[in-house]
GROMACS .gro file of C-alpha atoms in nm:
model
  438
    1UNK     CA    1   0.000   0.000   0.000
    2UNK     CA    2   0.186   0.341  -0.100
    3UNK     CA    3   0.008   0.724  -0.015
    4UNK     CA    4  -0.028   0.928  -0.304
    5UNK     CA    5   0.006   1.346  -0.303
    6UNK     CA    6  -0.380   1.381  -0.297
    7UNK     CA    7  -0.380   1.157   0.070
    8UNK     CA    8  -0.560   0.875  -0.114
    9UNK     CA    9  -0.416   0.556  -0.063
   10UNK     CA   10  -0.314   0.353  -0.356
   11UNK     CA   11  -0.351  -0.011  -0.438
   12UNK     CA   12  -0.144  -0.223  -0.655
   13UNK     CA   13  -0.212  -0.551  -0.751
   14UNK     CA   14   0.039  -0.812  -0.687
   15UNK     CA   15   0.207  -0.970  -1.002
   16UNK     CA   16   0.127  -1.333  -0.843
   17UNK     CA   17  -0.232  -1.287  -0.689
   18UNK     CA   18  -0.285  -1.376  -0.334
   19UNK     CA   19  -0.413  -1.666  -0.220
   20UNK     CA   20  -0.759  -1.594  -0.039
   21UNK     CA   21  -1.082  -1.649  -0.173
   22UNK     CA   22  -1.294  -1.424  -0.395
   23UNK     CA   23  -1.505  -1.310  -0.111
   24UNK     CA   24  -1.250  -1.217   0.112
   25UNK     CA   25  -1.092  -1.042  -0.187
   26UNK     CA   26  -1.362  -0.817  -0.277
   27UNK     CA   27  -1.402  -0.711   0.068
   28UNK     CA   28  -1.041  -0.651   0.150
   29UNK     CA   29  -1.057  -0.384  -0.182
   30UNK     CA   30  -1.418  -0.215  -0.100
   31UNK     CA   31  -1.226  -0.082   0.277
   32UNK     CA   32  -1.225   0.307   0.198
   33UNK     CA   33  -0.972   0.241  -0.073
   34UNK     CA   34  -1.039   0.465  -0.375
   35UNK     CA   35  -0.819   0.401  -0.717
   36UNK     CA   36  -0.802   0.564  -1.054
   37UNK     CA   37  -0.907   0.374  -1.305
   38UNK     CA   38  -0.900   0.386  -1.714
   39UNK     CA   39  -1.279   0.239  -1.834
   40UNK     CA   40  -1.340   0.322  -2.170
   41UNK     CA   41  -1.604   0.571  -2.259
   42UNK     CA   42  -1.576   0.672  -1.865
   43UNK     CA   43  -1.390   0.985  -1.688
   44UNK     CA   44  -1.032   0.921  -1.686
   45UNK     CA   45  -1.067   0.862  -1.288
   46UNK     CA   46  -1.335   0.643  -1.085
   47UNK     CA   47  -1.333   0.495  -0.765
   48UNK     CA   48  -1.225   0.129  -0.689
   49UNK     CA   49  -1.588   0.107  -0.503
   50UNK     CA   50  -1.788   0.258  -0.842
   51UNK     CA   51  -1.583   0.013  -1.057
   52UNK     CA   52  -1.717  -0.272  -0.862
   53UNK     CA   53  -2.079  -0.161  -0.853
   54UNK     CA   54  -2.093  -0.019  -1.165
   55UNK     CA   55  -2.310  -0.325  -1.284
   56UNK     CA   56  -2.296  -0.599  -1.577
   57UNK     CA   57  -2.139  -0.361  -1.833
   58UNK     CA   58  -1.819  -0.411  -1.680
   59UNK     CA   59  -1.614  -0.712  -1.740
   60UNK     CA   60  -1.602  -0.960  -1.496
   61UNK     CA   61  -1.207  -0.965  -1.506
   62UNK     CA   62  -0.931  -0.758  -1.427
   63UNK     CA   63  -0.962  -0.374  -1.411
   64UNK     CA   64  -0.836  -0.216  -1.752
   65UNK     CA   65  -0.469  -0.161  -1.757
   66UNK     CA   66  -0.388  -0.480  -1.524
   67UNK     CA   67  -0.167  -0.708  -1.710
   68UNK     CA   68  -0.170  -0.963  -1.510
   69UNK     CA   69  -0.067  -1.352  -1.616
   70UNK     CA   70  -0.344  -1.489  -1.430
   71UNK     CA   71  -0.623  -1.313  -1.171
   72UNK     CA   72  -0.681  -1.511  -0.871
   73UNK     CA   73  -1.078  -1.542  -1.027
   74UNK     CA   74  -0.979  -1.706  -1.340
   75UNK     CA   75  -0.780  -1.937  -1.141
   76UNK     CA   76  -1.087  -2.000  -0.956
   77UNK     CA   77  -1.297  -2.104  -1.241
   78UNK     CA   78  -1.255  -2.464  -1.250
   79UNK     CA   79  -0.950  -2.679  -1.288
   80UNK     CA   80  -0.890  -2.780  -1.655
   81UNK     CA   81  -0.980  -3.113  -1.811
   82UNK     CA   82  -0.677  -3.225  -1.957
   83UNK     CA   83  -0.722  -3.408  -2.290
   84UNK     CA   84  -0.715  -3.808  -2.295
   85UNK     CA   85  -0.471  -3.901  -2.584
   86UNK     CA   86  -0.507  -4.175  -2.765
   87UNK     CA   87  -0.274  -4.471  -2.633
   88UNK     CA   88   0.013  -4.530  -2.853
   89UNK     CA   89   0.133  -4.870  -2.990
   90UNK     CA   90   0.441  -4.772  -2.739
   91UNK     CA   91   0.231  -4.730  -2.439
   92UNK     CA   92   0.069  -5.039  -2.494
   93UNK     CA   93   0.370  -5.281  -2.502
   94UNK     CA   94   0.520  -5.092  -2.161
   95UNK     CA   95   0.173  -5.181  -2.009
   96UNK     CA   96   0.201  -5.516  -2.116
   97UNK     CA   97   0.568  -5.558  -1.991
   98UNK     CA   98   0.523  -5.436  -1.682
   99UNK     CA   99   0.168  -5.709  -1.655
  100UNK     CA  100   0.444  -5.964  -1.711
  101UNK     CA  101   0.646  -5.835  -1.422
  102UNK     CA  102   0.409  -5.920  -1.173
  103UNK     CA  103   0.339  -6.290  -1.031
  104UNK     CA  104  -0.050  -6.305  -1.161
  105UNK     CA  105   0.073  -6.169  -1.520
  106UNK     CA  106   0.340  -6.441  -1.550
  107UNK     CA  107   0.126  -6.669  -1.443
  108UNK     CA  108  -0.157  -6.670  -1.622
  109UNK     CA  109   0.065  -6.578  -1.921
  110UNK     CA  110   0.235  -6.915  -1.893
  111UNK     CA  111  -0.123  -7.081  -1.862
  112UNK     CA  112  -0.182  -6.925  -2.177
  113UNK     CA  113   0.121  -7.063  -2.323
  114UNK     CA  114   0.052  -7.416  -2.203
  115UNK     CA  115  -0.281  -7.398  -2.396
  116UNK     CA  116  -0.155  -7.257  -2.717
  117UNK     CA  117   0.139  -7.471  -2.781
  118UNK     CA  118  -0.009  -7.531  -3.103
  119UNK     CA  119  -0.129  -7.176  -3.145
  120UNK     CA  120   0.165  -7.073  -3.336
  121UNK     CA  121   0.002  -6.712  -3.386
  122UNK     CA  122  -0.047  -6.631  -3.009
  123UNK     CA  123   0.346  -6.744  -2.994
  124UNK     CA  124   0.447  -6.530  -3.239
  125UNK     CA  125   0.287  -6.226  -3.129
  126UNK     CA  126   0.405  -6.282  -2.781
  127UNK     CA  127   0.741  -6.302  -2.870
  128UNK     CA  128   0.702  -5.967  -3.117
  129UNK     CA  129   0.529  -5.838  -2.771
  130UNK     CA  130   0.871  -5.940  -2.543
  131UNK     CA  131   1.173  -5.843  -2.787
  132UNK     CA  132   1.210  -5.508  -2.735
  133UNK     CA  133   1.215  -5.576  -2.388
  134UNK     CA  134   1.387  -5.895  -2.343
  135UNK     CA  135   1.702  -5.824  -2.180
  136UNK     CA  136   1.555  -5.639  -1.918
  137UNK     CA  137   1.261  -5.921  -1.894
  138UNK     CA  138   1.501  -6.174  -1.866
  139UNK     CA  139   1.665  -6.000  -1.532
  140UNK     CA  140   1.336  -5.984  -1.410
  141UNK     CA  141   1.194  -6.279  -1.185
  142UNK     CA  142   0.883  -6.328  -1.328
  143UNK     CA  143   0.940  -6.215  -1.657
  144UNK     CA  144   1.235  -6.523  -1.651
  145UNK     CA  145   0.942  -6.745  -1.590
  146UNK     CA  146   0.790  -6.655  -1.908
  147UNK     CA  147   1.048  -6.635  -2.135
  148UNK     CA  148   1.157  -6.970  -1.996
  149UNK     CA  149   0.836  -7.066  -2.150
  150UNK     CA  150   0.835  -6.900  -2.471
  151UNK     CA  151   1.203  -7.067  -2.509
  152UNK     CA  152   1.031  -7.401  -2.539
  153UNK     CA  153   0.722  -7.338  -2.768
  154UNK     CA  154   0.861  -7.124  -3.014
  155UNK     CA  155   0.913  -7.150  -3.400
  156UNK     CA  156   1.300  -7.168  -3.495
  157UNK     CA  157   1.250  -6.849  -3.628
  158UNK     CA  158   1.145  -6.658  -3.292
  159UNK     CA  159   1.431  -6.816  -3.155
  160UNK     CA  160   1.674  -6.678  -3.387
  161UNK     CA  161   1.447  -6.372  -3.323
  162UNK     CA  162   1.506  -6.377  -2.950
  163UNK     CA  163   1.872  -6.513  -3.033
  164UNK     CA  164   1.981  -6.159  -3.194
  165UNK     CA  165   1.822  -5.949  -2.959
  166UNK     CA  166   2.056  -6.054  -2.704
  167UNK     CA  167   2.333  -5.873  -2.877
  168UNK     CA  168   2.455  -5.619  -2.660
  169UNK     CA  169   2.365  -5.805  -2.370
  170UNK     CA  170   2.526  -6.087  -2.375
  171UNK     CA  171   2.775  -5.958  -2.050
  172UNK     CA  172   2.472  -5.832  -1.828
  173UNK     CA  173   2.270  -6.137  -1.870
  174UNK     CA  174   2.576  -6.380  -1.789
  175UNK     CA  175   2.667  -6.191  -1.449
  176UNK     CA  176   2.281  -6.155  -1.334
  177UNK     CA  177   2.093  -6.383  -1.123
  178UNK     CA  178   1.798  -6.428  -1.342
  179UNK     CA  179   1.966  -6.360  -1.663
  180UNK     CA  180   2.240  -6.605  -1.616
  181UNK     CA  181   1.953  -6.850  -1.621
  182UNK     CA  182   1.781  -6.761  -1.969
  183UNK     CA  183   2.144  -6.776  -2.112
  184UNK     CA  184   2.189  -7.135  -1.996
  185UNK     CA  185   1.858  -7.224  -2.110
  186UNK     CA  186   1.878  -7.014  -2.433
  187UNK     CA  187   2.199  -7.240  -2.528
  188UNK     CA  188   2.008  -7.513  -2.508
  189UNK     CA  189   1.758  -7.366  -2.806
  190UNK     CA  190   2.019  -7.188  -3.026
  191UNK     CA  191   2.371  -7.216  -2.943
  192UNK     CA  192   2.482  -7.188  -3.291
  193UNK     CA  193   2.328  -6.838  -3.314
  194UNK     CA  194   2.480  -6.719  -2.979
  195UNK     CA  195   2.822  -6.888  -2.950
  196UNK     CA  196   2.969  -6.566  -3.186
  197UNK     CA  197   2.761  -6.348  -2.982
  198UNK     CA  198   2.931  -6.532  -2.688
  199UNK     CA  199   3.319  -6.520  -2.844
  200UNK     CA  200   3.237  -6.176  -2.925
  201UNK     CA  201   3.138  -5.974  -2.592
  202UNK     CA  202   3.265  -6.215  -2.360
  203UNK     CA  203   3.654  -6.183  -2.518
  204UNK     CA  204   3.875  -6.056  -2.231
  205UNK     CA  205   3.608  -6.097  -1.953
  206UNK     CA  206   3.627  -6.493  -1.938
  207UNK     CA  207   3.873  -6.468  -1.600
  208UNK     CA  208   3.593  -6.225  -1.459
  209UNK     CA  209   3.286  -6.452  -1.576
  210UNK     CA  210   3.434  -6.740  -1.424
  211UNK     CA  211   3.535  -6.616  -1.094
  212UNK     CA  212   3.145  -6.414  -1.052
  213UNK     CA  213   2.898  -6.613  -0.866
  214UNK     CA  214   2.639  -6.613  -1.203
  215UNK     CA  215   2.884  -6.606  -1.459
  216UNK     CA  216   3.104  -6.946  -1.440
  217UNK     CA  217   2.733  -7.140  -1.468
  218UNK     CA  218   2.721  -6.977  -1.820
  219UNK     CA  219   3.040  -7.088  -1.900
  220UNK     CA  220   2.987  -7.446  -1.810
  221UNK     CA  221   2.719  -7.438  -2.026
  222UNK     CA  222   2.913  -7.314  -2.297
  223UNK     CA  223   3.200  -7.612  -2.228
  224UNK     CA  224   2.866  -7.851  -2.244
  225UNK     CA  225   2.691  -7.726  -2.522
  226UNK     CA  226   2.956  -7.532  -2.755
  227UNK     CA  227   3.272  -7.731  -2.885
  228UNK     CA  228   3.367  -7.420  -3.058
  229UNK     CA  229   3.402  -7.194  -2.721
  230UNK     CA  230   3.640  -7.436  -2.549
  231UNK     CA  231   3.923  -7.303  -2.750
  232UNK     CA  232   3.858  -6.967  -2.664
  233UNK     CA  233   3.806  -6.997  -2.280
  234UNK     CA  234   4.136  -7.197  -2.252
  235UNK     CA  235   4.283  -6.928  -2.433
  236UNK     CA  236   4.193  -6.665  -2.157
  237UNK     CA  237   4.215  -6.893  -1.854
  238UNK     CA  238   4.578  -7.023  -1.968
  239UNK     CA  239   4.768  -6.713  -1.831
  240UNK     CA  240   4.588  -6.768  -1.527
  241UNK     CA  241   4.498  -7.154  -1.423
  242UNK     CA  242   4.616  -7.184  -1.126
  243UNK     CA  243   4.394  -6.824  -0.970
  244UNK     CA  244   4.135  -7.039  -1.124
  245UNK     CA  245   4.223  -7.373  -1.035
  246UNK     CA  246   4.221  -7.218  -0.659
  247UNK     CA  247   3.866  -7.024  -0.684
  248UNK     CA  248   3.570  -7.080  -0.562
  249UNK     CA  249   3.381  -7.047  -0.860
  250UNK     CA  250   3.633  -7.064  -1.151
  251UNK     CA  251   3.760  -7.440  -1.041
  252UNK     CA  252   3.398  -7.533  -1.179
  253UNK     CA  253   3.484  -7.423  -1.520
  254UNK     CA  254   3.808  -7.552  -1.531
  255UNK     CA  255   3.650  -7.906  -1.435
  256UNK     CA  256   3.396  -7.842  -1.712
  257UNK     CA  257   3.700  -7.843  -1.922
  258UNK     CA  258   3.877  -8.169  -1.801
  259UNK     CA  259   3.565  -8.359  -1.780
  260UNK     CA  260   3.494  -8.313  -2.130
  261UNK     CA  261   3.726  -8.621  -2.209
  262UNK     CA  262   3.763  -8.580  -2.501
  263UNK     CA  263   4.128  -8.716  -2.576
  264UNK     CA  264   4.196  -8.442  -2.894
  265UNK     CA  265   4.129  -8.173  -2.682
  266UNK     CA  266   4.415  -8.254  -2.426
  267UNK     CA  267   4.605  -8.258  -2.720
  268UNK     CA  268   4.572  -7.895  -2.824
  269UNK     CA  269   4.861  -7.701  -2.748
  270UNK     CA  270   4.659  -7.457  -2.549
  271UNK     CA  271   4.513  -7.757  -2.327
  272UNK     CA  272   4.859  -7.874  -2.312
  273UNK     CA  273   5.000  -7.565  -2.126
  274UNK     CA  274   4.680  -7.552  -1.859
  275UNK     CA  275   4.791  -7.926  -1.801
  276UNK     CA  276   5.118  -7.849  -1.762
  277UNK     CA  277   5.110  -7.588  -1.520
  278UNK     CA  278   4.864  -7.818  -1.325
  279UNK     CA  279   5.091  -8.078  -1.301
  280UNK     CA  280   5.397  -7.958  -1.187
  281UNK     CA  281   5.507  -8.101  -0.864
  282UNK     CA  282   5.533  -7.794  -0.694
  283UNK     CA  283   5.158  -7.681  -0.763
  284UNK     CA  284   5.037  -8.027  -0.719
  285UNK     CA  285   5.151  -8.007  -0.412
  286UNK     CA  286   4.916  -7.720  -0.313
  287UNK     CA  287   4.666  -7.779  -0.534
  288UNK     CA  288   4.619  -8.147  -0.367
  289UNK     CA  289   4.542  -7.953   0.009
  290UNK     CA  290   4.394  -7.687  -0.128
  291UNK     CA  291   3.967  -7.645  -0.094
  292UNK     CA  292   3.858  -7.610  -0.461
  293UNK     CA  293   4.208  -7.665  -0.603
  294UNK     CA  294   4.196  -8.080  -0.510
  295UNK     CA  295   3.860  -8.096  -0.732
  296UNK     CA  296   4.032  -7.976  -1.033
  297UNK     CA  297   4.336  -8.233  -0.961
  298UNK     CA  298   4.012  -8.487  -0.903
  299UNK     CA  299   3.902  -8.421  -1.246
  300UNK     CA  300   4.271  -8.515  -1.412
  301UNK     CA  301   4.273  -8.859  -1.257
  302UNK     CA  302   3.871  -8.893  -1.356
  303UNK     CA  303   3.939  -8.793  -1.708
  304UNK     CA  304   4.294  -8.763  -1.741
  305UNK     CA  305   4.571  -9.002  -1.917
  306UNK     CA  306   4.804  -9.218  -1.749
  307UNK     CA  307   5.085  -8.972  -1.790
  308UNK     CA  308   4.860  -8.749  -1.591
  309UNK     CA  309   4.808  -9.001  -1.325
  310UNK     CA  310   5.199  -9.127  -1.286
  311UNK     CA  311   5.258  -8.706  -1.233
  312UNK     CA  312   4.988  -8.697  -0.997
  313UNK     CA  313   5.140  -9.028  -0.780
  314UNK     CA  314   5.505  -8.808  -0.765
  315UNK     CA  315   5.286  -8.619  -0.546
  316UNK     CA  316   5.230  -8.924  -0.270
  317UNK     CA  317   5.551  -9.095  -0.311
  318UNK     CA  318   5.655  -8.877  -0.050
  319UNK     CA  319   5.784  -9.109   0.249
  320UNK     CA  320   5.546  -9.237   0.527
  321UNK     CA  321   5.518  -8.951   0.676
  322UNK     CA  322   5.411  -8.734   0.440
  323UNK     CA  323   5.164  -8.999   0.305
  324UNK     CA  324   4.997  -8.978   0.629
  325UNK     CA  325   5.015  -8.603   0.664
  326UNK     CA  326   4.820  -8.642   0.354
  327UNK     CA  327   4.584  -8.898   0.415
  328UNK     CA  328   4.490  -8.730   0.741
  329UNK     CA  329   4.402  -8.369   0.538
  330UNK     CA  330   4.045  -8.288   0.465
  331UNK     CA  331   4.115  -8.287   0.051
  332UNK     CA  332   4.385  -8.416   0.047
  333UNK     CA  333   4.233  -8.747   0.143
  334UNK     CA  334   4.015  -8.714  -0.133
  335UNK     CA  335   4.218  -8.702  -0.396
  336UNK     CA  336   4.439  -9.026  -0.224
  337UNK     CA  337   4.095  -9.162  -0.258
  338UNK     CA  338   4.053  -9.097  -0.614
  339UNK     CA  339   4.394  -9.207  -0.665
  340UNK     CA  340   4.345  -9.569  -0.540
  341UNK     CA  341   3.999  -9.564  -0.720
  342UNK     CA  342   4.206  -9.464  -1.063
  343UNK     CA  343   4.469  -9.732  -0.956
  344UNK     CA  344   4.218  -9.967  -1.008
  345UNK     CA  345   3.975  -9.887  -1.294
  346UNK     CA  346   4.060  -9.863  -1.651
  347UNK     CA  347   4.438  -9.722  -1.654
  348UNK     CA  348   4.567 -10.046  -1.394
  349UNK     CA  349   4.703 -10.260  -1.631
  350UNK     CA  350   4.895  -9.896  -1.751
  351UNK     CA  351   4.948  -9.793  -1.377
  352UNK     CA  352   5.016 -10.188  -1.231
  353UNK     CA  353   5.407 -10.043  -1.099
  354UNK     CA  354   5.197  -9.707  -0.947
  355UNK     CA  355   4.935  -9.950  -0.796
  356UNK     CA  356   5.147 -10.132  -0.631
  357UNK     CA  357   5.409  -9.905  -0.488
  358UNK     CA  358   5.099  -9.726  -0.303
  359UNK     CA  359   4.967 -10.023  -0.180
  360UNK     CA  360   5.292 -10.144  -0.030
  361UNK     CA  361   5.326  -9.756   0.120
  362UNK     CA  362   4.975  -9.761   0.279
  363UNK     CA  363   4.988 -10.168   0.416
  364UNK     CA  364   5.365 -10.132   0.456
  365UNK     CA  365   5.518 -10.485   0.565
  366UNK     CA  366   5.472 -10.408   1.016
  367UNK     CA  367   5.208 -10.346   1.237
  368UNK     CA  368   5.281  -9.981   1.253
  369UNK     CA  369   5.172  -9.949   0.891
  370UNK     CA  370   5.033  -9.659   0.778
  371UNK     CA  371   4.684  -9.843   0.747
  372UNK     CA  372   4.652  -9.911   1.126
  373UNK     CA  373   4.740  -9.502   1.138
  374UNK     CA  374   4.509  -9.384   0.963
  375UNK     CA  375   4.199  -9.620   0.990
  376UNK     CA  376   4.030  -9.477   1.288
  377UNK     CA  377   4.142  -9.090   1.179
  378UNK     CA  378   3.820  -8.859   1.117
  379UNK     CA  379   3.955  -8.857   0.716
  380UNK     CA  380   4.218  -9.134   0.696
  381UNK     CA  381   3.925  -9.394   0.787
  382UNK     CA  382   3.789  -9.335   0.402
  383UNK     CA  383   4.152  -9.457   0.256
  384UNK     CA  384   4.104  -9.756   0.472
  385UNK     CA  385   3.816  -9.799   0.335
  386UNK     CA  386   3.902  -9.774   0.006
  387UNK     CA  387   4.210  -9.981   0.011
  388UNK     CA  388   3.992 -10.288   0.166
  389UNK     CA  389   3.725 -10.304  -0.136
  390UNK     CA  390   4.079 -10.266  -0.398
  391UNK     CA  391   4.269 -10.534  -0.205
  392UNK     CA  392   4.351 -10.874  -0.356
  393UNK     CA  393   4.525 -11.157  -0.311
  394UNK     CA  394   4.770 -11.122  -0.054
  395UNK     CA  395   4.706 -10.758   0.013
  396UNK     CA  396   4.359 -10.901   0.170
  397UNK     CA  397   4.561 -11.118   0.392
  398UNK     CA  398   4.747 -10.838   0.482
  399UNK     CA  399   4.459 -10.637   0.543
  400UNK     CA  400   4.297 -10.868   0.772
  401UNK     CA  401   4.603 -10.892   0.970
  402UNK     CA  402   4.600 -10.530   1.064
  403UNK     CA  403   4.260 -10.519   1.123
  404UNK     CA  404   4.294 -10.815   1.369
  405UNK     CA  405   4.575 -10.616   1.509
  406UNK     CA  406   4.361 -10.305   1.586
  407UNK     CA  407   4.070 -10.555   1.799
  408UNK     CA  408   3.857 -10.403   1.940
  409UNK     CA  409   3.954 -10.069   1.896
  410UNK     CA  410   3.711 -10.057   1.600
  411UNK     CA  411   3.417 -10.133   1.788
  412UNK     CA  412   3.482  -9.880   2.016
  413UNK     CA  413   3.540  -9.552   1.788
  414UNK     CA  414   3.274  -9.441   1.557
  415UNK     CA  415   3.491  -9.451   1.227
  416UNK     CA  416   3.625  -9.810   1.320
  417UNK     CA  417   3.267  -9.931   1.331
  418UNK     CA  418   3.250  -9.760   0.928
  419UNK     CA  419   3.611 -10.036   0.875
  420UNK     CA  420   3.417 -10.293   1.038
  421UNK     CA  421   3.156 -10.290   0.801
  422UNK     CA  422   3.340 -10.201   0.493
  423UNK     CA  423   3.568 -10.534   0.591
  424UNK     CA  424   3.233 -10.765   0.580
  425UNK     CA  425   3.123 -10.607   0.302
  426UNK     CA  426   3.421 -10.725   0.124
  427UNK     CA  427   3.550 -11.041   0.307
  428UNK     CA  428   3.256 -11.182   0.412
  429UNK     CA  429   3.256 -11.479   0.631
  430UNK     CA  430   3.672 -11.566   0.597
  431UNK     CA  431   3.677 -11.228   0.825
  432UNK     CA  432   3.667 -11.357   1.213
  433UNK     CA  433   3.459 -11.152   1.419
  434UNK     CA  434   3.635 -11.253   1.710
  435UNK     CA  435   3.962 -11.176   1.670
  436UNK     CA  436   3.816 -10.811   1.582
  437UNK     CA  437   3.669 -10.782   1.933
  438UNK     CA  438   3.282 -10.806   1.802
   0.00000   0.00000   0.00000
């Protein structure tokens, strides 16, 4: 509010009106407040309180000479109906999308599936419905569900469909929980139309895929399902066997490759160098008591040739004492177990000087053999075991010797009662229960 010369108060309207209602606005400017105002085909000055009374003629807006954006009265007048546009073809897919995302949408999605297997239509729209989305659908876990789904009722053409929209994506799906899974399953469908996909955004990420918790499953796949990747995941793993020989997660894929047993492949000069470094005494000799590194060594003697296995026995020949160091470990009394079990499958007549010397070092020629050592030990018990159902001839005369020797010291412990049983299983009735203490 501002005085003029004349002593008559002035008013000036705000440039953003005030926020009261119209009521309380009309009598807030009729208080003895007098204003000159333009009117058109009026005296060049009227009071406020004659412009407000001066009947219908006037406009119901602003005084003339106001330029205001917006008086508080139009903004009064009724909110705006905003126009409803026409859903586009865009619109429509995200609404559909995000249906699929929820656990009622997959489901009765799949139902519909299940019904139309031999609706090829319904399949085909579905899967023009799902590709621009799929990546992200295939992270999601109910959109997985679907897709899973599709996978297995659709044309060889959507699948080479689905099969090229991966592109790009071929990393993110791999390391994710969900997507990992519509990779392995996808490989299954089209592996020919994703192995370049695979060689192509995977190259120099192999050591990280293998070593994620997601990842090394899609690899194994790959090692299953793609001869033509092998090559190429040696490659990057050869600089680097034994980080993966010793991980968690990349010892998997490193089995994968082993267990393919396929002799040509340990021929390739690339396969040659991962064996290599394997097999050197020195990292045989970790690798043996090592927790994921003795189920790679596993895998050789499983798989493996019997120049593999002879390298592998360097590793036991190692005096008594060190034989029972290691038959007493957690792993590597597993591999001493695989050993014997090697010993005596398919590669003996190969390995019959290997058999041998280990059976001589476990039954040894006293009663202070390592056998008697080891049989009631939490792990050694299981190479007891073992070496009872691979005995013959005079190493079961042997063996019964030491067992009458330990009496009834296998009744007593827990793991004795497991070489109790393991000795009837294989002896029968030439064992005598007495002499055992039973």
């Amino acid at each position: 509010m501002a005085r003029r010369s004349d002593g008559i108060d002035e008013f000036r309207f705000p440039w953003e009106p005030l926020k009261v209602s119209e009521v309380h606005l009309h009598t807030r400017l009729c208080r003895d407040v007098e204003e000159e105002i333009l009117v058109p085909g009026r005296p060049s000055t009227l009071k406020l309180s004659e412009y407000l009374e001066s009947g219908p003629h006037v406009p119901s807006g602003p005084p003339p000479g106001l330029d205001l954006p917006l008086t508080l009265l139009e903004r009064r007048s009724g909110p705006q109906i905003p126009q409803v546009r026409e859903p586009t073809k865009r619109m429509k897919r995200m609404a559909f999308t995000s249906f699929l995302r929820t656990p009622n949408g997959a489901e009765e999605t799949c139902l519909k599936l299940d019904s139309a297997m031999l609706d090829s239509s319904y399949v085909a729209e579905l899967v023009a419905a799902v590709l621009p989305d799929l990546p992200s659908l295939a992270c999601d876990p109910q959109g997985i569900q679907v897709l899973s789904k599709l996978l297995s009722v659709s044309s060889r053409e959507s699948l080479c469909k689905l099969a090229r929209r991966l592109q790009g994506s071929i990393l993110k799906l791999t390391k994710d929980k969900h997507g990992c899974w519509f990779m392995q399953q996808a490989l299954h469908f089209v592996p020919c139309e994703l192995q370049e996909l695979i060689q192509e955004e995977l190259k120099g990420k192999i050591l990280a895929c293998s070593q994620h918790l997601h990842g090394n499953f899609v690899l194994q796949k790959c090692v299953e399902l793609l001869p033509g990747t092998i090559s190429f995941i040696i490659k990057e793993l050869k600089n680097h066997v034994m980080e993966a020989a010793m991980h968690v997660y990349s010892c998997r894929v490193l089995q994968r490759i082993i267990e393919r047993n396929d002799k040509r492949l340990f021929g390739r000069p690339d396969m040659i160098g991962v064996l290599e470094t394997l097999l050197r005494l020195e990292n045989l000799q970790k690798l043996v008591i090592e927790p994921y590194g003795n189920n790679v060594i596993r895998a050789v003697l499983a798989c493996g040739t019997s120049l593999h296995v002879q390298k592998i026995m360097k590793v036991f020949a190692c005096g008594e004492a060190g034989l029972l160091a290691l038959a007493r470990n957690r792993h590597g009394s597993l591999v001493l177990e695989k050993l014997l079990e090697t010993l005596n499958g398919e590669l003996r007549n190969e390995l019959q000087a290997e058999r041998e010397a280990l059976m001589c070092a476990i039954l040894g020629g006293t009663e202070s053999s390592l056998f008697v050592q080891i049989a009631l030990d939490r792990f050694g018990n299981y190479i007891a075991q073992r070496t009872i159902e691979v005995s013959e001839g005079q190493e079961q005369q042997r063996v019964q010797e030491l067992l009458k020797s330990l009496g009834p010291k296998l009744r007593r412990a827990a793991n004795g009662r497991h070489i109790l049983q393991a000795a009837r299983k294989r002896f029968g009735s030439t064992l005598s229960v007495t002499d055992l203490g039973s």
